[in-house]
Amino acid sequence: MSFTIVEQAPARLNRSELAVPGSNPKLFKKAAESAADVVFLDLEDAVAPDDKEQARKNIIKALNEIDWGNKTMSVRINGLDTHYMYRDVIDIIEQGGERLDLFMIPKAGTAADIYAIDMLVTQAEEAVGRKKRIGFEMIIETALGMANVDEIAKASPRNESLHFGVADYAASMGMQVTGIGGEQDSYYALEIGEPGSERAIHYNDPWHWPIVRMVAACRQHGLLPVDGPYGDFSDPDGFRAQALRARTLGCVGKWAIHPNQVALANEVYTPSDEIIARANRILEAMAEADRQGQGAVTLDGKLIDLASIRQAQVIVKQAELIASAG
């Protein structure tokens, strides 16, 4: 391992992150009663310009009056390029009480963006004597943000997670795609064969590289990587497939833009009893090997070593977080 020690962000369960428009307070109580690990109340894309101010008031009221249980609570503020953002931050800190855990920063483009919001949040927190420090989750959803993802990830000690915003990323990159997330019908390879013959189509994942890039930045700086939205909430199979790919690449959770996606996300990002049991057996076997001065052992006919320990520890820690939240 490197001599450089990566400091980890606070451990939060983030299997499912439910998006709720701030302009629709009728949905707040349902969100509070849902099984989502995180709820983000939205002031940005889901809210029309004429509704921004009322949505902010709705969110402040909800933070003060609704019992959100043990959920992590986040608010997606408006972008730095708008005149709404500073008032989002100030009003919510001054009037929203202590319940808020995170601000979600959309379209993070440079480290300076995060620095600017950090400065504003710090001043507002000090002014009101806030006891709980607000953390940041940033959406990487532009070419600029992806190019600067490492600098963004380390821009503030408040940073806790990065999220992949697939739709705006695609638009920023000039990609000719349809839908929000998932496979694209024009992104495929043909099997090898004679020209003019029937050849099988193999669809590829256009989001593979940006997710891997984001995950690497997160792991480099101790943040949690979270996959963003899957637009077709009537397609549970498509959602599950995208979530499984993101999980395989290192993401710890996924957005839910509809309540029926929450259970799917929780299912995908909850280790099975079988996987947890095997992880514990790996840790036990390696502990025994360590007592005997061995560096590697076999378990069920497979080699396990120090790398196996690290993989098993990730699974066990996730299971412990889930158990503590239940």
Short mmCIF file of N, CA and C in Angstrom, two decimals, residues 12-20 27-41 63 66-74 98-102 132 262 266 324-326:
data_model
loop_
_atom_site.label_atom_id
_atom_site.label_comp_id
_atom_site.label_asym_id
_atom_site.label_seq_id
_atom_site.Cartn_x
_atom_site.Cartn_y
_atom_site.Cartn_z
N ARG A 12 -21.87 6.80 5.44
CA ARG A 12 -23.33 6.92 5.36
C ARG A 12 -23.84 5.83 4.43
N LEU A 13 -24.98 5.28 4.77
CA LEU A 13 -25.63 4.31 3.90
C LEU A 13 -26.25 5.07 2.73
N ASN A 14 -25.92 4.68 1.50
CA ASN A 14 -26.33 5.45 0.32
C ASN A 14 -26.75 4.52 -0.81
N ARG A 15 -27.43 3.40 -0.46
CA ARG A 15 -27.86 2.46 -1.49
C ARG A 15 -28.86 3.10 -2.43
N SER A 16 -29.79 3.85 -1.88
CA SER A 16 -30.85 4.48 -2.67
C SER A 16 -30.96 5.94 -2.27
N GLU A 17 -31.04 6.82 -3.28
CA GLU A 17 -31.17 8.25 -3.01
C GLU A 17 -32.38 8.75 -3.79
N LEU A 18 -33.44 9.04 -3.06
CA LEU A 18 -34.72 9.39 -3.66
C LEU A 18 -34.80 10.88 -3.94
N ALA A 19 -35.09 11.22 -5.20
CA ALA A 19 -35.25 12.61 -5.61
C ALA A 19 -36.69 13.05 -5.42
N VAL A 20 -36.87 14.22 -4.78
CA VAL A 20 -38.22 14.74 -4.51
C VAL A 20 -38.26 16.23 -4.87
N LEU A 27 -45.49 15.17 -1.77
CA LEU A 27 -44.65 13.98 -1.86
C LEU A 27 -43.71 13.82 -0.66
N PHE A 28 -43.59 14.84 0.17
CA PHE A 28 -42.59 14.82 1.23
C PHE A 28 -42.84 13.71 2.25
N LYS A 29 -44.08 13.61 2.70
CA LYS A 29 -44.37 12.61 3.74
C LYS A 29 -44.15 11.19 3.21
N LYS A 30 -44.52 10.97 1.94
CA LYS A 30 -44.30 9.65 1.34
C LYS A 30 -42.81 9.34 1.27
N ALA A 31 -42.03 10.36 0.95
CA ALA A 31 -40.57 10.17 0.90
C ALA A 31 -40.03 9.84 2.29
N ALA A 32 -40.56 10.50 3.30
CA ALA A 32 -40.11 10.24 4.67
C ALA A 32 -40.45 8.82 5.11
N GLU A 33 -41.54 8.28 4.59
CA GLU A 33 -41.97 6.94 4.97
C GLU A 33 -41.39 5.86 4.06
N SER A 34 -40.64 6.27 3.04
CA SER A 34 -40.08 5.30 2.09
C SER A 34 -38.89 4.58 2.71
N ALA A 35 -38.38 3.60 1.97
CA ALA A 35 -37.22 2.83 2.43
C ALA A 35 -35.91 3.42 1.90
N ALA A 36 -35.95 4.63 1.35
CA ALA A 36 -34.74 5.23 0.81
C ALA A 36 -33.75 5.55 1.93
N ASP A 37 -32.47 5.32 1.66
CA ASP A 37 -31.43 5.68 2.63
C ASP A 37 -31.24 7.19 2.69
N VAL A 38 -31.30 7.82 1.52
CA VAL A 38 -31.09 9.26 1.42
C VAL A 38 -32.26 9.86 0.65
N VAL A 39 -32.72 11.02 1.09
CA VAL A 39 -33.72 11.78 0.35
C VAL A 39 -33.11 13.13 -0.01
N PHE A 40 -33.15 13.48 -1.30
CA PHE A 40 -32.74 14.84 -1.63
C PHE A 40 -33.94 15.62 -2.14
N LEU A 41 -34.18 16.73 -1.48
CA LEU A 41 -35.25 17.64 -1.85
C LEU A 41 -34.67 18.62 -2.87
N LEU A 63 -38.14 20.44 6.54
CA LEU A 63 -36.99 20.10 7.39
C LEU A 63 -37.31 20.34 8.85
N ILE A 66 -41.34 17.75 9.44
CA ILE A 66 -41.55 16.33 9.12
C ILE A 66 -40.54 15.46 9.85
N ASP A 67 -41.01 14.33 10.33
CA ASP A 67 -40.12 13.36 10.96
C ASP A 67 -39.49 12.50 9.85
N TRP A 68 -38.23 12.74 9.59
CA TRP A 68 -37.52 12.03 8.53
C TRP A 68 -36.82 10.77 9.05
N GLY A 69 -37.04 10.44 10.30
CA GLY A 69 -36.45 9.23 10.86
C GLY A 69 -34.93 9.30 10.82
N ASN A 70 -34.31 8.18 10.44
CA ASN A 70 -32.84 8.14 10.40
C ASN A 70 -32.29 8.34 8.99
N LYS A 71 -33.10 8.91 8.11
CA LYS A 71 -32.63 9.15 6.74
C LYS A 71 -31.58 10.26 6.71
N THR A 72 -30.68 10.13 5.76
CA THR A 72 -29.79 11.24 5.45
C THR A 72 -30.56 12.22 4.58
N MET A 73 -30.55 13.49 4.98
CA MET A 73 -31.32 14.50 4.27
C MET A 73 -30.39 15.44 3.50
N SER A 74 -30.72 15.63 2.23
CA SER A 74 -29.94 16.49 1.35
C SER A 74 -30.86 17.44 0.62
N GLU A 98 -31.46 22.09 12.28
CA GLU A 98 -30.28 21.23 12.27
C GLU A 98 -30.48 19.92 11.49
N ARG A 99 -31.65 19.69 10.92
CA ARG A 99 -31.94 18.38 10.35
C ARG A 99 -31.17 18.09 9.06
N LEU A 100 -30.83 19.12 8.30
CA LEU A 100 -30.15 18.91 7.02
C LEU A 100 -28.76 18.32 7.23
N ASP A 101 -28.41 17.31 6.42
CA ASP A 101 -27.09 16.69 6.48
C ASP A 101 -26.18 17.14 5.35
N LEU A 102 -26.76 17.34 4.15
CA LEU A 102 -25.94 17.56 2.97
C LEU A 102 -26.54 18.61 2.04
N LYS A 132 -24.13 21.05 13.68
CA LYS A 132 -23.79 19.95 12.77
C LYS A 132 -23.29 20.51 11.44
N VAL A 262 -36.79 2.65 -5.48
CA VAL A 262 -36.08 2.58 -4.19
C VAL A 262 -35.78 1.13 -3.81
N ASN A 266 -32.10 -0.67 -3.33
CA ASN A 266 -31.74 -1.31 -2.06
C ASN A 266 -31.40 -2.78 -2.28
N SER A 324 -27.08 -1.43 11.16
CA SER A 324 -27.21 -0.33 12.12
C SER A 324 -28.34 0.61 11.75
N ALA A 325 -28.62 0.73 10.43
CA ALA A 325 -29.70 1.60 9.98
C ALA A 325 -31.06 0.96 10.16
N GLY A 326 -31.09 -0.38 10.24
CA GLY A 326 -32.38 -1.08 10.33
C GLY A 326 -33.01 -1.01 11.68
#
